[in-house]
PDB file of C-alpha atoms in Angstrom:
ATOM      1  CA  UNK A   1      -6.196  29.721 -73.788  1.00 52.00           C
ATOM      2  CA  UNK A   2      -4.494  30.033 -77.225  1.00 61.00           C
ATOM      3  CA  UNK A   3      -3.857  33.463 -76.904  1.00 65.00           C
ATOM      4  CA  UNK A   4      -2.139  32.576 -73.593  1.00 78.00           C
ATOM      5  CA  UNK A   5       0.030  30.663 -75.548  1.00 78.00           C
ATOM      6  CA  UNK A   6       0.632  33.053 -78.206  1.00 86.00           C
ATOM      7  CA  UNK A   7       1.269  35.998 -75.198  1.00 88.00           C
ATOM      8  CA  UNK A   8       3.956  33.361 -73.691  1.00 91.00           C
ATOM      9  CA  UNK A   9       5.167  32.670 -76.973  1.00 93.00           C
ATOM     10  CA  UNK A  10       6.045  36.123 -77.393  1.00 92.00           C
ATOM     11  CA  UNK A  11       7.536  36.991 -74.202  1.00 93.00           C
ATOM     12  CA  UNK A  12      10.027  34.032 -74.710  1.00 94.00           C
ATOM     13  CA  UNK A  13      10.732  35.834 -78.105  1.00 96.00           C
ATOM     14  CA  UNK A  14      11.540  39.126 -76.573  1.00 95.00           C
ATOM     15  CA  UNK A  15      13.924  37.398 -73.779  1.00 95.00           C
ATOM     16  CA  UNK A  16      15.533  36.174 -76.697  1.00 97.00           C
ATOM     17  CA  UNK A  17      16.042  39.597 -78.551  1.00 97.00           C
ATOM     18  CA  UNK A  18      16.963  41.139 -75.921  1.00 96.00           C
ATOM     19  CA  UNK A  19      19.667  38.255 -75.000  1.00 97.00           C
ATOM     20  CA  UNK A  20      20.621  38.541 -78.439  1.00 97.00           C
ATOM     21  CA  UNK A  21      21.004  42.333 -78.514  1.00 97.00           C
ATOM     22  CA  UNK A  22      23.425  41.808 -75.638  1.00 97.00           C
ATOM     23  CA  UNK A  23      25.319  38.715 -76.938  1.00 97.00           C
ATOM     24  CA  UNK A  24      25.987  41.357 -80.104  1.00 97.00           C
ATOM     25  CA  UNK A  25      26.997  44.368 -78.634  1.00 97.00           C
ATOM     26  CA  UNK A  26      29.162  42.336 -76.797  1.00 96.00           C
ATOM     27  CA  UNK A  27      30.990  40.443 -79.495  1.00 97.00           C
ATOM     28  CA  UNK A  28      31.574  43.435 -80.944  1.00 97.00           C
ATOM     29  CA  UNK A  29      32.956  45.354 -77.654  1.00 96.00           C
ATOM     30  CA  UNK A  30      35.392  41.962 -77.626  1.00 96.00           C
ATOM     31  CA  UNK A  31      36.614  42.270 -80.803  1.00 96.00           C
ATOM     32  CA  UNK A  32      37.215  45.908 -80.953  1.00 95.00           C
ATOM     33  CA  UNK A  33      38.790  46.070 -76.857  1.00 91.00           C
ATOM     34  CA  UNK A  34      42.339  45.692 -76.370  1.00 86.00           C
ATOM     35  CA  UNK A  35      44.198  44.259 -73.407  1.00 85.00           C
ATOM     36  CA  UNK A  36      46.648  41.873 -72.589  1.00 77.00           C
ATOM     37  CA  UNK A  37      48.830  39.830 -74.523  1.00 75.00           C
ATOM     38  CA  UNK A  38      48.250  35.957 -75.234  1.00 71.00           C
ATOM     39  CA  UNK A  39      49.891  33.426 -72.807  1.00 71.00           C
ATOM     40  CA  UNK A  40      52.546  32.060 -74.976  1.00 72.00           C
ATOM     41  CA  UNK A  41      53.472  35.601 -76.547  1.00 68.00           C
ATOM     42  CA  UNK A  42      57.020  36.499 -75.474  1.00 68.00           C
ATOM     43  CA  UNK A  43      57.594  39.904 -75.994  1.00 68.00           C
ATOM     44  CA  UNK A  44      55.743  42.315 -73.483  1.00 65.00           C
ATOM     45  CA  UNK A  45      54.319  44.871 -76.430  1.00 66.00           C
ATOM     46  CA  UNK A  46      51.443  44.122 -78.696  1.00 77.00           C
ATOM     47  CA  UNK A  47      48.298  43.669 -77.054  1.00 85.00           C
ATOM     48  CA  UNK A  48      45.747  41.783 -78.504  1.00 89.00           C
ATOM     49  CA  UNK A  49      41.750  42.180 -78.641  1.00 91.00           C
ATOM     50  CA  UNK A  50      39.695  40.668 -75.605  1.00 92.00           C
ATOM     51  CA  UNK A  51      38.192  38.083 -78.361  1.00 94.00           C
ATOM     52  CA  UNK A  52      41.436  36.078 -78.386  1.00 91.00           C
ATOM     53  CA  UNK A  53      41.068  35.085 -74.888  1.00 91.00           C
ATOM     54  CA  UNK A  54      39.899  32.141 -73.964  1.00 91.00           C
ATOM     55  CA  UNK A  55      37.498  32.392 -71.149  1.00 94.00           C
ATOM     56  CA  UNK A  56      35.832  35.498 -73.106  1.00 95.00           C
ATOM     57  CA  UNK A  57      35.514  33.150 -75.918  1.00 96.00           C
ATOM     58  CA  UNK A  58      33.785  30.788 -74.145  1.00 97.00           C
ATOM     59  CA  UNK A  59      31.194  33.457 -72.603  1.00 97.00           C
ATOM     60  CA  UNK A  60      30.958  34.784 -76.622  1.00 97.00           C
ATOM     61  CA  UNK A  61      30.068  30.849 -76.733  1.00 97.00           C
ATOM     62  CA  UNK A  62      27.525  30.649 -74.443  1.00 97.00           C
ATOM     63  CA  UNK A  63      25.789  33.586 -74.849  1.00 98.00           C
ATOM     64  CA  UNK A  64      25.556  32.564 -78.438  1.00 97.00           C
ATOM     65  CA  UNK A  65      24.153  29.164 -77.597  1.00 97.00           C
ATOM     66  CA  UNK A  66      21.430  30.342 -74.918  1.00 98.00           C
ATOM     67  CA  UNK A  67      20.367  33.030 -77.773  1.00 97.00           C
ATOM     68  CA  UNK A  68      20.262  30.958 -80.929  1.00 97.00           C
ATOM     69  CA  UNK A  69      18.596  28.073 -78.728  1.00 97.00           C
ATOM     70  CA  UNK A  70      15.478  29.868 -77.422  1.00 97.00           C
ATOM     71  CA  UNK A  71      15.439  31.676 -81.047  1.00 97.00           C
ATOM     72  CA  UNK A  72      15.018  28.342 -82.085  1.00 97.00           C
ATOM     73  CA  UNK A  73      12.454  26.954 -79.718  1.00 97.00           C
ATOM     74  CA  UNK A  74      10.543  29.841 -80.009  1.00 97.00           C
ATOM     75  CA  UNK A  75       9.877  29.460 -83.618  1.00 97.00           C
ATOM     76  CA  UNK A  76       9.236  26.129 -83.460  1.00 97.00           C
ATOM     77  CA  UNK A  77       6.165  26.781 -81.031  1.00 96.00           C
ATOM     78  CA  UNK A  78       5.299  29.551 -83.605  1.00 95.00           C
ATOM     79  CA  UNK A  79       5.268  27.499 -87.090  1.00 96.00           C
ATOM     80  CA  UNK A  80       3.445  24.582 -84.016  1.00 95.00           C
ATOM     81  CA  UNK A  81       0.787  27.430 -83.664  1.00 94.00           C
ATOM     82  CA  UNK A  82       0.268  27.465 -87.502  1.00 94.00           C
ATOM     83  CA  UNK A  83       0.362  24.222 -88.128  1.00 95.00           C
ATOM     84  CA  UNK A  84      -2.295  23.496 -85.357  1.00 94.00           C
ATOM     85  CA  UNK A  85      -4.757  25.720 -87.446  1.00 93.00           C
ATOM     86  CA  UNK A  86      -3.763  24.942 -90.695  1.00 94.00           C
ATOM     87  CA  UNK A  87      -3.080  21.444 -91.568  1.00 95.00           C
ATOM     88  CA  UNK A  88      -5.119  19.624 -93.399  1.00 95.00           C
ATOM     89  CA  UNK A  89      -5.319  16.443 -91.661  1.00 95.00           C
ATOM     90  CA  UNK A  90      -7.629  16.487 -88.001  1.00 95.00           C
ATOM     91  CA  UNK A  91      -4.986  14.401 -86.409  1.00 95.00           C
ATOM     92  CA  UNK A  92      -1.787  16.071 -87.748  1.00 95.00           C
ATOM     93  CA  UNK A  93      -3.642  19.322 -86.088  1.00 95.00           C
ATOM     94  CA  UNK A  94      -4.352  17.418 -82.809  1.00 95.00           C
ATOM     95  CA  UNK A  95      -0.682  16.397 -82.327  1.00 96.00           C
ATOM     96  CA  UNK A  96       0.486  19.962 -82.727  1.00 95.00           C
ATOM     97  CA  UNK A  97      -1.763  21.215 -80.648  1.00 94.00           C
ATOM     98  CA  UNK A  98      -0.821  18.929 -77.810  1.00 94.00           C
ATOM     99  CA  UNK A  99       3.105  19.478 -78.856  1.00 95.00           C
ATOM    100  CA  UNK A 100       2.309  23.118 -78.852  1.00 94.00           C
ATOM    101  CA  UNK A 101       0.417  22.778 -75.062  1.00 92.00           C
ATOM    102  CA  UNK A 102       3.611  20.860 -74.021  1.00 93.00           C
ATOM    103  CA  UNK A 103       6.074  23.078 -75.449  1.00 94.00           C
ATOM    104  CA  UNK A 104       4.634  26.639 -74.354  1.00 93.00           C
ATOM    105  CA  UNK A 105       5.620  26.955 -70.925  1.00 92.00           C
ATOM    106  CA  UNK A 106       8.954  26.439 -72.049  1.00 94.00           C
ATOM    107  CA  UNK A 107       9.333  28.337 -74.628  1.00 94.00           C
ATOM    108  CA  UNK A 108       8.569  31.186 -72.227  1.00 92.00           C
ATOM    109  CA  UNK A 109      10.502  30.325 -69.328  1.00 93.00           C
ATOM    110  CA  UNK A 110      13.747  28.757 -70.702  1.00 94.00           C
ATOM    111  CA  UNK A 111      14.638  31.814 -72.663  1.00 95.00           C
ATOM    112  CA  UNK A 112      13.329  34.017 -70.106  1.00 93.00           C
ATOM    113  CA  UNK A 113      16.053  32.421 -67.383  1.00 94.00           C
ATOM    114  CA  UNK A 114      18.724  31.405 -70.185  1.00 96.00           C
ATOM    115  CA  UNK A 115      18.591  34.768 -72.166  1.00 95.00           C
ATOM    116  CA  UNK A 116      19.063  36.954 -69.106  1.00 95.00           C
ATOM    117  CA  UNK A 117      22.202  34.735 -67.933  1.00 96.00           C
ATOM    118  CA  UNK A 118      22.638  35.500 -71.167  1.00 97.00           C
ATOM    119  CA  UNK A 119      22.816  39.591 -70.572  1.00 96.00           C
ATOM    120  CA  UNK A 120      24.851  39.135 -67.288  1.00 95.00           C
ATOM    121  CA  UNK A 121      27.690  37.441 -69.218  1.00 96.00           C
ATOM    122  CA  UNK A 122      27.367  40.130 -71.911  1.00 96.00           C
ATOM    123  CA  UNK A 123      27.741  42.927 -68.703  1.00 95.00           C
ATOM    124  CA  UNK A 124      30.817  40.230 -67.522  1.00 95.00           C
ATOM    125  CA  UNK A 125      32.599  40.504 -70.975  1.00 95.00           C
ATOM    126  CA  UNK A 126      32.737  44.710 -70.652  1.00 93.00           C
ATOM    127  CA  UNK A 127      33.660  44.240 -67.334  1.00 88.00           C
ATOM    128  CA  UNK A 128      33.410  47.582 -64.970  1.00 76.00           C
ATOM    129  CA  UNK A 129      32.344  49.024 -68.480  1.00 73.00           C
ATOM    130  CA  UNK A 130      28.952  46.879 -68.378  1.00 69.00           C
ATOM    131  CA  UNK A 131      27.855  48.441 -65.017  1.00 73.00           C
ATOM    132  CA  UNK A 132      28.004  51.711 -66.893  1.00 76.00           C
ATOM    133  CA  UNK A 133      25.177  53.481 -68.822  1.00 79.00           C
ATOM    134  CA  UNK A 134      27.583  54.099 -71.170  1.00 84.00           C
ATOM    135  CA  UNK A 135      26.500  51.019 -72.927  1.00 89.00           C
ATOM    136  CA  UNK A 136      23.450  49.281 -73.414  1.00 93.00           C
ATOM    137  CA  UNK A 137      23.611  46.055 -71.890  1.00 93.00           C
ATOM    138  CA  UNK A 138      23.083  46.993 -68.184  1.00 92.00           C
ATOM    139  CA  UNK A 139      19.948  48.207 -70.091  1.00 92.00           C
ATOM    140  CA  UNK A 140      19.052  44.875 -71.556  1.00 92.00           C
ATOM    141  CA  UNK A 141      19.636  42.682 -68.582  1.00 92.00           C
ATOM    142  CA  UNK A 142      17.257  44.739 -66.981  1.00 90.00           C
ATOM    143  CA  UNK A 143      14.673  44.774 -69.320  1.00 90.00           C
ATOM    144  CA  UNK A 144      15.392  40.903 -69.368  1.00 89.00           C
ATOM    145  CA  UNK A 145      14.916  40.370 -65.712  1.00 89.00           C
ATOM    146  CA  UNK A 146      11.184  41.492 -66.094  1.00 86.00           C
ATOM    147  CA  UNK A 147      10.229  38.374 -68.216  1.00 81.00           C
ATOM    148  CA  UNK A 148      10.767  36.287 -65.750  1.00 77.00           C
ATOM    149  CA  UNK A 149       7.956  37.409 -63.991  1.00 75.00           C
ATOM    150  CA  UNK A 150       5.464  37.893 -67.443  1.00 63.00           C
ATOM    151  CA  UNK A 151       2.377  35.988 -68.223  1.00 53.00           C
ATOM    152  CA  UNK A 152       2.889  33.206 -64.873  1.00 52.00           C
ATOM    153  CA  UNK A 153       5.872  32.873 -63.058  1.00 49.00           C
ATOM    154  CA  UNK A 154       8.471  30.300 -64.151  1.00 52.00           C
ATOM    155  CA  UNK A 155       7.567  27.861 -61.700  1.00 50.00           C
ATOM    156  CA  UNK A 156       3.991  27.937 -62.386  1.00 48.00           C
ATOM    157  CA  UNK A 157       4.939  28.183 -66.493  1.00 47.00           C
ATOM    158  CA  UNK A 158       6.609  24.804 -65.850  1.00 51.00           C
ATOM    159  CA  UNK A 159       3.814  23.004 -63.537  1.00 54.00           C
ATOM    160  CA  UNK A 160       1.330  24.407 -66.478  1.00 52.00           C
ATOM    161  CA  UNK A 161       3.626  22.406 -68.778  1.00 50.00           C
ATOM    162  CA  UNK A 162       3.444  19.126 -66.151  1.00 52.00           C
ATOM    163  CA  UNK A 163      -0.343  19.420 -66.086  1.00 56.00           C
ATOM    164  CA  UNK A 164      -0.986  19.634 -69.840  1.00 53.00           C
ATOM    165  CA  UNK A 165       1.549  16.678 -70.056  1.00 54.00           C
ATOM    166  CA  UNK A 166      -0.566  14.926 -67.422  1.00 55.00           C
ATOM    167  CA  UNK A 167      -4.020  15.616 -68.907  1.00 52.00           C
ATOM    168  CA  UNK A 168      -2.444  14.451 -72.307  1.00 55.00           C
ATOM    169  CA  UNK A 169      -1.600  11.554 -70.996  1.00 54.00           C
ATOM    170  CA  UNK A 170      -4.454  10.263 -68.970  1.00 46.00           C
ATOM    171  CA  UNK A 171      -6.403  11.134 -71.878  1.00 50.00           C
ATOM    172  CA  UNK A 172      -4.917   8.341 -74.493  1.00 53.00           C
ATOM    173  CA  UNK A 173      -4.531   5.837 -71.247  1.00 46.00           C
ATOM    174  CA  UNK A 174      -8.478   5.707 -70.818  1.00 43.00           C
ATOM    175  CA  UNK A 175      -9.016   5.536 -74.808  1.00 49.00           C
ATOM    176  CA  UNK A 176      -6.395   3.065 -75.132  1.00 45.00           C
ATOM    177  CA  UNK A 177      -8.358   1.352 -71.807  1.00 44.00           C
ATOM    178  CA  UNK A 178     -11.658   1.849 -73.827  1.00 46.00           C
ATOM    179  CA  UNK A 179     -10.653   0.116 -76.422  1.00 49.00           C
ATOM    180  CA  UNK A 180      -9.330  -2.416 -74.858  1.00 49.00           C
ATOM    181  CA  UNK A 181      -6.075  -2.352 -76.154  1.00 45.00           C
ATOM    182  CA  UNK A 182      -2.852  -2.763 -73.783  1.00 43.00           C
ATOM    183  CA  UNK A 183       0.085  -1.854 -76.006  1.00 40.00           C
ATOM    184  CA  UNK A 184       0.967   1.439 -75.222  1.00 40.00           C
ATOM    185  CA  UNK A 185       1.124   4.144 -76.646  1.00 40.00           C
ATOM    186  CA  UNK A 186       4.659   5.793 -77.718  1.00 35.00           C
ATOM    187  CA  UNK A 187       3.904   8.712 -79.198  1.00 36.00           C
ATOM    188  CA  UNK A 188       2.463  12.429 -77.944  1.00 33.00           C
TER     189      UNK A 188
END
């Protein structure tokens, strides 16, 4: 099972390269494309680069957030995996362990489904350009579209993640039962 989790880990890490890959090829395609001219500009000449418009900014925006967020996530499972094998304390071990079995599923599918809208905004921000094979990121969002469907389907990544949660949880309910406590328990 833990190399399961290491195999989701990783496709959840190349979603995110590959969103990333997009979200950077297209920041760069924004800044160096010209067209248009800004709304308040009054003179017709002069146009400016695609990155001073609004509503590319905000895709720029986005992209960046689904990327750096499921670059994030993803290396929190990984230093979770560590630290499940090499604290020193038992219980410090257990809770990672059980924050790493929680964690997994998502770590593969949120990045999987975030980091490929991530790719279609990148093929949005070239416009008819991003069709094209002219540039890589028709390339990427189909590479992308693949992890989806790697190590479990999303769905079943995310009941994986319910049943672990469940098991957990049942788990410290009949200890805490056992030993006759009934305060319960607020932690994982």
């Amino acid at each position: 099972f833990q190399m399961m989790n290491e195999a989701r880990i990783g496709v959840g890490m190349g979603a995110v390269m590959l969103g990333y890959a997009g979200y950077l090829y297209s920041l760069d395609y924004a800044r160096q494309r010209p067209q248009g001219r800004l709304p308040d500009a009054k003179q017709a000449g002069g146009q400016v680069a695609i990155i001073e418009h609004a509503d590319v900014r905000r895709m720029l925006l986005t992209q960046k957030a689904y990327v750096e967020g499921g670059f994030d996530l993803v290396l929190y499972c990984a230093r979770l995996v560590d630290d499940s094998q090499t604290l020193d304390d038992a219980e410090q071990r257990e809770q990672a362990r059980q924050l790493l079995d929680l964690l997994t599923p998502i770590a593969k599918s949120w990045p999987s489904e975030y980091c490929l809208q991530a790719n279609a905004l990148a093929i949005q921000i070239l416009g008819g350009h991003g069709y094209t094979r002219d540039h890589p990121v028709e390339q990427y969002y189909r590479d992308n579209r693949l992890n989806r469907y790697t190590r479990a389907p999303t769905a079943s990544s995310l009941s994986t993640c319910w049943a672990a949660r469940s098991a957990s949880t049942a788990a410290r309910r009949c200890r805490r039962c056992a030993s006759g406590s009934t305060t319960p328990a607020l932690s994982l």
